[in-house]
Amino acid sequence: MSYDSDDVIEKRRKRHRMRTLRNFAIFLLIAVFCGYLYVQRDMWVPKLEGIGSRYQSVTQNDGTLAEGNFPLTISGNAGYQAELVDDTLFLLHDAYLDLYSMHGDSRDSRQHAYQDAGMASSKKYAVIFERGGTSFRLDTKNKNIYTKTAEADIIFGTVSSNGSVALVTESDAYTCSIAVYDNTGKRIYQRDCVEYVTDIVFRNDNAGCCFTSVTAENGVLQTTVTSIQFNKKEAQWSSLPLETLEVKMGYNTAGDTLCVIGDTACAYYSSTGELLSSYTYSGELVDYGLEDGSAALIVEDNEKRQTNLVLMYRSSESPKAVAIDDSAECVRVSGGDAVVMYSGDIISYDFDGNALATVSLGDSYTSFLKQDGYVFLLGYHKIDRVDFKE
């Protein structure tokens, strides 16, 4: 048997004390660091969450079509129009306006006698009018509010969020006329136009509207925006001409910015008609969507053989272009996202160009409508519904 010397024992005691002190120091450093992180949590937690969201996987919807009442079958060969009005699907076809719940339950079927019927909607209202005729009507999901006759043949119509109706009609003495009716059917405004009016959008306060008119200058189409108030005869303002043919326009929720989408360019105007920004496409406009001042465009560049999704969040100063598959044929803006239909699936994007969610389609469709967690798939003779969670 051997015994350690006093020196060896003392060295072992020193090493043990050093390890104990080192471990205690490490513990203190960790405790201090954790305390610092806790105190500064308002700064680093959002950053950490942002990193996590950047690398989130795209939500995959299973693509199972709704059963029960779906698909909705459309009879006849005259085609149809579909709009979502106050959680109700308005289906205009042949001689009927059919109403369905979000689950496909039949709510109502209303007859009309319009040979070439058109429909526009906003919030809780839909206006149905006869193109080339004088009849029009205002409907909600609960009832037909009124049916009236215009003074001249109707070219197109639109409706505001409070049920006011604006009609562009033909005119013997002028290029066209604008007639505005309140939600009781009383005419509250009339304007004879020397311009060819292509679109109308109501202001957010519904006390006036903006309309676009198109002219040709040296063979180039130009669009002008004019703002009017219903209690005044003279126009408030007219914008400088923009070299494009307007196809859609709309205000943001605040009502201080107007977005105008044209076939070759997109522009944003202030509430006083000042041009805030504009963007010219390098390619052909395939389709477009607009909501709350945010625009999404499918642009096909034949020279580069590339299709882009162009995203503009309430301004065209710094558009985001995302290369997408050339089968993209339809885009809508819904709930702050751009939703694109391809030949085999639907993909939603945020306005930074990040894919958020997708669903595979087992059939071909011509267009779609989206509300809440549902996508209504519009085919030639049927309408399907699929869940779409993001």
Short mmCIF file of C-alpha atoms in Angstrom, two decimals:
data_model
loop_
_atom_site.label_atom_id
_atom_site.label_comp_id
_atom_site.label_asym_id
_atom_site.label_seq_id
_atom_site.Cartn_x
_atom_site.Cartn_y
_atom_site.Cartn_z
CA MET A 1 0.00 0.00 0.00
CA SER A 2 1.21 3.47 -0.95
CA TYR A 3 0.27 6.86 0.39
CA ASP A 4 0.22 10.20 -1.43
CA SER A 5 2.53 12.86 -0.10
CA ASP A 6 1.22 16.06 1.48
CA ASP A 7 2.31 18.04 -1.67
CA VAL A 8 0.29 15.82 -3.98
CA ILE A 9 -2.78 16.09 -1.75
CA GLU A 10 -2.46 19.87 -1.64
CA LYS A 11 -2.17 20.09 -5.45
CA ARG A 12 -5.33 18.05 -5.81
CA ARG A 13 -7.15 20.38 -3.41
CA LYS A 14 -6.02 23.43 -5.41
CA ARG A 15 -7.20 21.87 -8.70
CA HIS A 16 -10.58 21.08 -7.12
CA ARG A 17 -10.92 24.66 -5.83
CA MET A 18 -9.98 26.03 -9.28
CA ARG A 19 -12.56 23.84 -11.02
CA THR A 20 -15.17 24.92 -8.49
CA LEU A 21 -14.34 28.62 -8.99
CA ARG A 22 -14.30 28.22 -12.80
CA ASN A 23 -17.67 26.47 -12.82
CA PHE A 24 -19.11 29.13 -10.52
CA ALA A 25 -17.77 31.90 -12.78
CA ILE A 26 -19.30 30.22 -15.84
CA PHE A 27 -22.60 29.93 -13.99
CA LEU A 28 -22.50 33.64 -13.10
CA LEU A 29 -21.72 34.60 -16.72
CA ILE A 30 -24.63 32.51 -18.02
CA ALA A 31 -26.96 33.98 -15.39
CA VAL A 32 -25.90 37.54 -16.26
CA PHE A 33 -26.26 36.86 -19.99
CA CYS A 34 -29.72 35.36 -19.54
CA GLY A 35 -30.73 38.35 -17.43
CA TYR A 36 -29.50 40.69 -20.16
CA LEU A 37 -31.47 38.80 -22.82
CA TYR A 38 -34.59 38.99 -20.68
CA VAL A 39 -34.22 42.74 -20.16
CA GLN A 40 -33.62 43.30 -23.90
CA ARG A 41 -36.31 40.84 -25.04
CA ASP A 42 -38.38 43.55 -26.78
CA MET A 43 -35.47 44.09 -29.16
CA TRP A 44 -34.30 40.58 -30.02
CA VAL A 45 -37.54 38.54 -29.90
CA PRO A 46 -39.11 40.30 -32.94
CA LYS A 47 -35.89 39.82 -34.89
CA LEU A 48 -35.81 36.15 -34.02
CA GLU A 49 -39.43 35.79 -35.03
CA GLY A 50 -38.67 37.53 -38.33
CA ILE A 51 -35.87 35.08 -39.06
CA GLY A 52 -38.19 32.21 -38.31
CA SER A 53 -40.94 33.54 -40.55
CA ARG A 54 -38.50 34.00 -43.41
CA TYR A 55 -37.71 30.34 -43.42
CA GLN A 56 -41.22 29.07 -42.84
CA SER A 57 -42.36 26.49 -45.34
CA VAL A 58 -45.14 27.37 -47.75
CA THR A 59 -48.55 26.25 -46.46
CA GLN A 60 -49.71 23.28 -48.52
CA ASN A 61 -53.48 23.01 -48.88
CA ASP A 62 -54.68 19.51 -49.71
CA GLY A 63 -56.68 20.54 -52.78
CA THR A 64 -59.78 18.56 -51.81
CA LEU A 65 -62.80 20.07 -53.52
CA ALA A 66 -65.85 20.85 -51.42
CA GLU A 67 -68.61 18.29 -51.69
CA GLY A 68 -72.31 18.51 -50.87
CA ASN A 69 -73.75 21.34 -52.96
CA PHE A 70 -70.59 21.72 -55.03
CA PRO A 71 -69.91 21.86 -57.87
CA LEU A 72 -72.54 24.38 -58.83
CA THR A 73 -73.62 23.66 -62.40
CA ILE A 74 -74.44 26.50 -64.79
CA SER A 75 -76.97 25.69 -67.47
CA GLY A 76 -77.22 27.37 -70.86
CA ASN A 77 -74.59 28.54 -73.33
CA ALA A 78 -74.66 32.28 -72.71
CA GLY A 79 -71.92 32.26 -70.06
CA TYR A 80 -72.19 33.69 -66.56
CA GLN A 81 -70.75 36.25 -64.17
CA ALA A 82 -69.94 35.64 -60.51
CA GLU A 83 -69.34 38.10 -57.66
CA LEU A 84 -68.98 37.72 -53.89
CA VAL A 85 -71.37 40.16 -52.20
CA ASP A 86 -71.65 40.26 -48.41
CA ASP A 87 -70.70 36.55 -47.85
CA THR A 88 -73.01 35.51 -50.70
CA LEU A 89 -72.14 34.23 -54.17
CA PHE A 90 -74.08 36.17 -56.82
CA LEU A 91 -74.35 34.16 -60.04
CA LEU A 92 -75.74 36.02 -63.04
CA HIS A 93 -76.66 33.93 -66.07
CA ASP A 94 -79.34 33.59 -68.74
CA ALA A 95 -82.55 35.00 -67.26
CA TYR A 96 -81.71 34.56 -63.56
CA LEU A 97 -79.68 35.99 -60.72
CA ASP A 98 -78.99 33.03 -58.42
CA LEU A 99 -77.70 33.53 -54.88
CA TYR A 100 -75.74 30.93 -52.90
CA SER A 101 -74.19 30.78 -49.46
CA MET A 102 -70.45 30.23 -49.07
CA HIS A 103 -71.27 26.54 -48.70
CA GLY A 104 -73.31 26.37 -51.89
CA ASP A 105 -76.78 26.46 -50.31
CA SER A 106 -79.34 28.11 -52.58
CA ARG A 107 -80.52 31.36 -51.00
CA ASP A 108 -82.61 32.88 -53.76
CA SER A 109 -83.29 32.86 -57.50
CA ARG A 110 -84.41 36.15 -59.07
CA GLN A 111 -85.55 36.46 -62.63
CA HIS A 112 -84.44 39.22 -64.98
CA ALA A 113 -85.26 39.95 -68.61
CA TYR A 114 -81.93 41.45 -69.73
CA GLN A 115 -80.62 40.10 -73.02
CA ASP A 116 -76.99 41.14 -72.42
CA ALA A 117 -76.73 41.48 -68.64
CA GLY A 118 -73.73 42.91 -66.81
CA MET A 119 -73.00 43.02 -63.08
CA ALA A 120 -70.80 45.04 -60.74
CA SER A 121 -70.58 44.78 -56.95
CA SER A 122 -69.30 46.56 -53.87
CA LYS A 123 -69.58 45.45 -50.25
CA LYS A 124 -73.28 44.66 -49.74
CA TYR A 125 -74.65 45.76 -53.12
CA ALA A 126 -74.74 44.55 -56.71
CA VAL A 127 -75.99 46.46 -59.75
CA ILE A 128 -77.29 44.46 -62.70
CA PHE A 129 -77.77 46.29 -66.00
CA GLU A 130 -78.63 45.57 -69.61
CA ARG A 131 -75.82 46.48 -71.99
CA GLY A 132 -77.32 48.20 -75.00
CA GLY A 133 -80.63 48.52 -73.15
CA THR A 134 -82.06 50.89 -70.58
CA SER A 135 -82.99 48.58 -67.67
CA PHE A 136 -80.97 48.26 -64.44
CA ARG A 137 -81.58 47.10 -60.87
CA LEU A 138 -79.97 47.23 -57.43
CA ASP A 139 -79.82 44.07 -55.31
CA THR A 140 -78.56 42.91 -51.92
CA LYS A 141 -78.39 39.37 -50.61
CA ASN A 142 -81.78 39.90 -48.95
CA LYS A 143 -83.83 41.48 -51.72
CA ASN A 144 -84.08 43.49 -54.91
CA ILE A 145 -83.97 47.15 -53.80
CA TYR A 146 -85.36 48.65 -56.99
CA THR A 147 -85.62 48.23 -60.76
CA LYS A 148 -85.42 51.31 -62.99
CA THR A 149 -85.07 52.52 -66.56
CA ALA A 150 -82.26 54.82 -67.67
CA GLU A 151 -82.83 57.65 -70.17
CA ALA A 152 -80.45 56.12 -72.75
CA ASP A 153 -78.86 52.81 -73.59
CA ILE A 154 -76.38 51.65 -70.95
CA ILE A 155 -72.71 51.08 -71.81
CA PHE A 156 -71.60 49.96 -68.31
CA GLY A 157 -72.33 50.59 -64.65
CA THR A 158 -70.78 50.44 -61.20
CA VAL A 159 -71.97 50.63 -57.58
CA SER A 160 -70.60 52.19 -54.40
CA SER A 161 -70.32 50.76 -50.90
CA ASN A 162 -73.53 52.58 -49.86
CA GLY A 163 -75.57 51.48 -52.87
CA SER A 164 -75.19 54.50 -55.15
CA VAL A 165 -75.17 53.50 -58.81
CA ALA A 166 -73.25 55.20 -61.63
CA LEU A 167 -74.17 54.43 -65.23
CA VAL A 168 -72.34 55.44 -68.39
CA THR A 169 -74.91 55.73 -71.16
CA GLU A 170 -74.97 56.58 -74.84
CA SER A 171 -75.86 60.12 -75.93
CA ASP A 172 -77.15 61.69 -79.16
CA ALA A 173 -75.45 65.04 -78.64
CA TYR A 174 -72.31 63.98 -76.71
CA THR A 175 -69.81 61.13 -76.67
CA CYS A 176 -71.57 59.65 -73.63
CA SER A 177 -73.29 60.63 -70.38
CA ILE A 178 -72.84 59.79 -66.68
CA ALA A 179 -75.92 59.33 -64.49
CA VAL A 180 -75.69 58.68 -60.74
CA TYR A 181 -78.54 57.33 -58.58
CA ASP A 182 -78.72 56.98 -54.80
CA ASN A 183 -79.69 53.71 -53.10
CA THR A 184 -83.40 54.54 -53.43
CA GLY A 185 -83.16 54.97 -57.20
CA LYS A 186 -83.31 58.78 -57.18
CA ARG A 187 -81.03 60.41 -59.73
CA ILE A 188 -78.64 62.75 -57.96
CA TYR A 189 -76.15 63.67 -60.72
CA GLN A 190 -76.01 63.97 -64.51
CA ARG A 191 -73.02 64.83 -66.69
CA ASP A 192 -72.73 65.00 -70.47
CA CYS A 193 -69.24 64.08 -71.59
CA VAL A 194 -67.25 64.99 -74.68
CA GLU A 195 -64.69 62.43 -73.54
CA TYR A 196 -64.98 58.67 -74.03
CA VAL A 197 -65.43 57.41 -70.46
CA THR A 198 -63.83 54.01 -69.75
CA ASP A 199 -64.26 53.54 -65.99
CA ILE A 200 -65.77 55.05 -62.84
CA VAL A 201 -64.85 54.58 -59.18
CA PHE A 202 -66.65 56.16 -56.23
CA ARG A 203 -64.71 58.11 -53.64
CA ASN A 204 -64.63 56.58 -50.17
CA ASP A 205 -67.08 59.16 -48.82
CA ASN A 206 -69.47 58.36 -51.73
CA ALA A 207 -70.00 62.12 -52.24
CA GLY A 208 -68.25 62.04 -55.59
CA CYS A 209 -66.32 59.85 -57.97
CA CYS A 210 -63.43 59.72 -60.40
CA PHE A 211 -63.78 58.67 -64.01
CA THR A 212 -61.19 57.87 -66.63
CA SER A 213 -61.41 58.98 -70.25
CA VAL A 214 -59.25 57.99 -73.21
CA THR A 215 -58.02 59.98 -76.21
CA ALA A 216 -55.50 59.30 -78.97
CA GLU A 217 -52.57 61.66 -79.48
CA ASN A 218 -50.37 60.96 -82.52
CA GLY A 219 -51.54 57.37 -82.51
CA VAL A 220 -50.80 56.91 -78.78
CA LEU A 221 -53.65 56.21 -76.36
CA GLN A 222 -53.77 58.50 -73.33
CA THR A 223 -55.83 58.21 -70.16
CA THR A 224 -57.00 61.19 -68.08
CA VAL A 225 -58.53 60.98 -64.61
CA THR A 226 -61.27 63.49 -63.69
CA SER A 227 -62.70 63.98 -60.19
CA ILE A 228 -66.26 65.22 -59.67
CA GLN A 229 -68.55 65.97 -56.72
CA PHE A 230 -72.24 65.19 -57.02
CA ASN A 231 -73.32 68.53 -55.57
CA LYS A 232 -71.24 70.59 -58.04
CA LYS A 233 -71.39 70.93 -61.81
CA GLU A 234 -67.73 71.71 -62.48
CA ALA A 235 -65.05 69.06 -62.10
CA GLN A 236 -62.75 69.26 -59.07
CA TRP A 237 -59.63 68.40 -61.07
CA SER A 238 -58.30 66.54 -64.07
CA SER A 239 -54.95 64.79 -64.17
CA LEU A 240 -52.30 65.16 -66.83
CA PRO A 241 -52.69 62.52 -69.58
CA LEU A 242 -50.97 59.19 -68.95
CA GLU A 243 -49.81 57.20 -71.99
CA THR A 244 -51.79 54.01 -71.38
CA LEU A 245 -55.30 52.58 -71.75
CA GLU A 246 -56.83 52.30 -68.27
CA VAL A 247 -58.25 48.87 -67.37
CA LYS A 248 -58.92 49.23 -63.63
CA MET A 249 -58.65 51.78 -60.84
CA GLY A 250 -59.40 52.02 -57.14
CA TYR A 251 -58.76 53.95 -53.94
CA ASN A 252 -56.89 52.74 -50.90
CA THR A 253 -58.82 52.37 -47.63
CA ALA A 254 -57.76 55.81 -46.41
CA GLY A 255 -59.10 57.37 -49.60
CA ASP A 256 -56.03 59.54 -50.15
CA THR A 257 -54.45 57.58 -53.00
CA LEU A 258 -55.93 56.44 -56.31
CA CYS A 259 -54.28 53.61 -58.25
CA VAL A 260 -54.80 53.48 -62.02
CA ILE A 261 -53.80 50.30 -63.86
CA GLY A 262 -53.33 50.61 -67.60
CA ASP A 263 -52.40 48.15 -70.32
CA THR A 264 -48.82 49.49 -70.46
CA ALA A 265 -48.35 51.42 -67.20
CA CYS A 266 -49.57 51.82 -63.62
CA ALA A 267 -49.81 55.15 -61.80
CA TYR A 268 -50.74 56.47 -58.36
CA TYR A 269 -52.45 59.84 -57.80
CA SER A 270 -53.11 61.90 -54.70
CA SER A 271 -56.64 62.93 -53.70
CA THR A 272 -56.01 66.23 -55.54
CA GLY A 273 -54.89 64.63 -58.81
CA GLU A 274 -51.14 64.96 -58.36
CA LEU A 275 -49.15 62.16 -59.99
CA LEU A 276 -47.28 60.49 -57.12
CA SER A 277 -45.53 57.69 -59.01
CA SER A 278 -45.77 55.66 -62.20
CA TYR A 279 -44.32 52.46 -63.62
CA THR A 280 -44.17 51.30 -67.25
CA TYR A 281 -44.19 47.56 -67.94
CA SER A 282 -41.59 45.89 -70.11
CA GLY A 283 -43.96 43.36 -71.61
CA GLU A 284 -47.62 42.52 -72.20
CA LEU A 285 -50.16 42.77 -69.40
CA VAL A 286 -51.83 39.36 -69.00
CA ASP A 287 -54.01 40.01 -65.94
CA TYR A 288 -54.25 42.32 -62.93
CA GLY A 289 -55.66 42.56 -59.42
CA LEU A 290 -56.25 45.57 -57.18
CA GLU A 291 -57.36 45.97 -53.56
CA ASP A 292 -56.81 48.74 -51.02
CA GLY A 293 -54.36 50.50 -53.33
CA SER A 294 -52.12 47.44 -53.76
CA ALA A 295 -51.75 46.17 -57.33
CA ALA A 296 -50.57 42.80 -58.63
CA LEU A 297 -49.87 42.34 -62.35
CA ILE A 298 -48.94 39.37 -64.51
CA VAL A 299 -46.62 40.73 -67.20
CA GLU A 300 -45.28 38.58 -70.04
CA ASP A 301 -41.99 39.75 -71.56
CA ASN A 302 -41.81 38.09 -74.99
CA GLU A 303 -38.30 39.36 -75.72
CA LYS A 304 -36.84 37.85 -72.56
CA ARG A 305 -39.29 34.93 -72.70
CA GLN A 306 -40.10 35.52 -69.06
CA THR A 307 -43.31 36.04 -67.10
CA ASN A 308 -43.20 38.23 -64.00
CA LEU A 309 -45.56 38.90 -61.13
CA VAL A 310 -45.20 42.64 -60.55
CA LEU A 311 -46.21 43.72 -57.04
CA MET A 312 -46.89 47.31 -55.99
CA TYR A 313 -47.78 47.96 -52.38
CA ARG A 314 -49.77 51.22 -52.53
CA SER A 315 -47.09 52.84 -54.69
CA SER A 316 -45.33 52.20 -57.99
CA GLU A 317 -42.04 53.76 -56.88
CA SER A 318 -40.31 50.45 -56.04
CA PRO A 319 -42.23 47.60 -57.68
CA LYS A 320 -41.24 44.04 -56.84
CA ALA A 321 -40.93 41.70 -59.83
CA VAL A 322 -40.98 37.94 -59.23
CA ALA A 323 -40.29 35.47 -62.03
CA ILE A 324 -43.18 33.00 -62.27
CA ASP A 325 -44.28 30.15 -64.50
CA ASP A 326 -45.64 31.25 -67.87
CA SER A 327 -48.86 29.28 -67.27
CA ALA A 328 -50.01 32.05 -64.90
CA GLU A 329 -53.26 33.41 -66.28
CA CYS A 330 -55.21 35.05 -63.45
CA VAL A 331 -54.28 37.15 -60.39
CA ARG A 332 -56.39 38.63 -57.60
CA VAL A 333 -55.47 40.72 -54.54
CA SER A 334 -57.26 39.48 -51.44
CA GLY A 335 -56.61 40.10 -47.77
CA GLY A 336 -53.35 41.91 -48.50
CA ASP A 337 -51.87 39.09 -50.60
CA ALA A 338 -51.51 38.49 -54.33
CA VAL A 339 -53.09 35.19 -55.38
CA VAL A 340 -52.08 33.70 -58.75
CA MET A 341 -53.81 30.93 -60.66
CA TYR A 342 -51.58 28.71 -62.79
CA SER A 343 -52.64 25.85 -65.06
CA GLY A 344 -52.29 23.33 -62.24
CA ASP A 345 -52.32 25.21 -58.96
CA ILE A 346 -52.93 28.45 -57.07
CA ILE A 347 -50.16 30.20 -55.11
CA SER A 348 -50.47 33.25 -52.84
CA TYR A 349 -47.62 35.74 -52.33
CA ASP A 350 -46.99 38.58 -49.94
CA PHE A 351 -45.99 41.92 -51.46
CA ASP A 352 -42.30 41.17 -50.87
CA GLY A 353 -42.67 38.32 -53.36
CA ASN A 354 -42.54 35.45 -50.85
CA ALA A 355 -44.77 32.46 -51.56
CA LEU A 356 -47.17 31.89 -48.66
CA ALA A 357 -49.54 29.08 -49.57
CA THR A 358 -50.44 26.82 -52.46
CA VAL A 359 -53.16 24.40 -53.53
CA SER A 360 -53.12 21.93 -56.43
CA LEU A 361 -55.99 21.95 -58.91
CA GLY A 362 -57.28 18.73 -60.40
CA ASP A 363 -59.14 20.45 -63.23
CA SER A 364 -58.84 23.53 -65.44
CA TYR A 365 -60.64 26.78 -64.60
CA THR A 366 -60.92 30.18 -66.23
CA SER A 367 -60.83 32.37 -63.12
CA PHE A 368 -61.47 32.41 -59.37
CA LEU A 369 -62.81 34.41 -56.45
CA LYS A 370 -61.30 34.38 -52.95
CA GLN A 371 -62.85 35.29 -49.63
CA ASP A 372 -61.72 34.33 -46.14
CA GLY A 373 -60.40 30.76 -46.29
CA TYR A 374 -62.23 29.77 -49.50
CA VAL A 375 -61.35 29.93 -53.17
CA PHE A 376 -64.22 29.64 -55.65
CA LEU A 377 -62.97 28.10 -58.89
CA LEU A 378 -64.83 29.34 -61.94
CA GLY A 379 -65.03 26.91 -64.84
CA TYR A 380 -66.97 27.16 -68.09
CA HIS A 381 -70.08 25.38 -66.82
CA LYS A 382 -69.39 24.77 -63.14
CA ILE A 383 -68.10 26.39 -59.95
CA ASP A 384 -66.04 24.45 -57.41
CA ARG A 385 -64.81 25.51 -53.99
CA VAL A 386 -61.57 24.60 -52.26
CA ASP A 387 -60.18 25.50 -48.83
CA PHE A 388 -57.21 27.85 -48.89
CA LYS A 389 -55.44 28.52 -45.60
CA GLU A 390 -52.40 30.73 -45.31
#
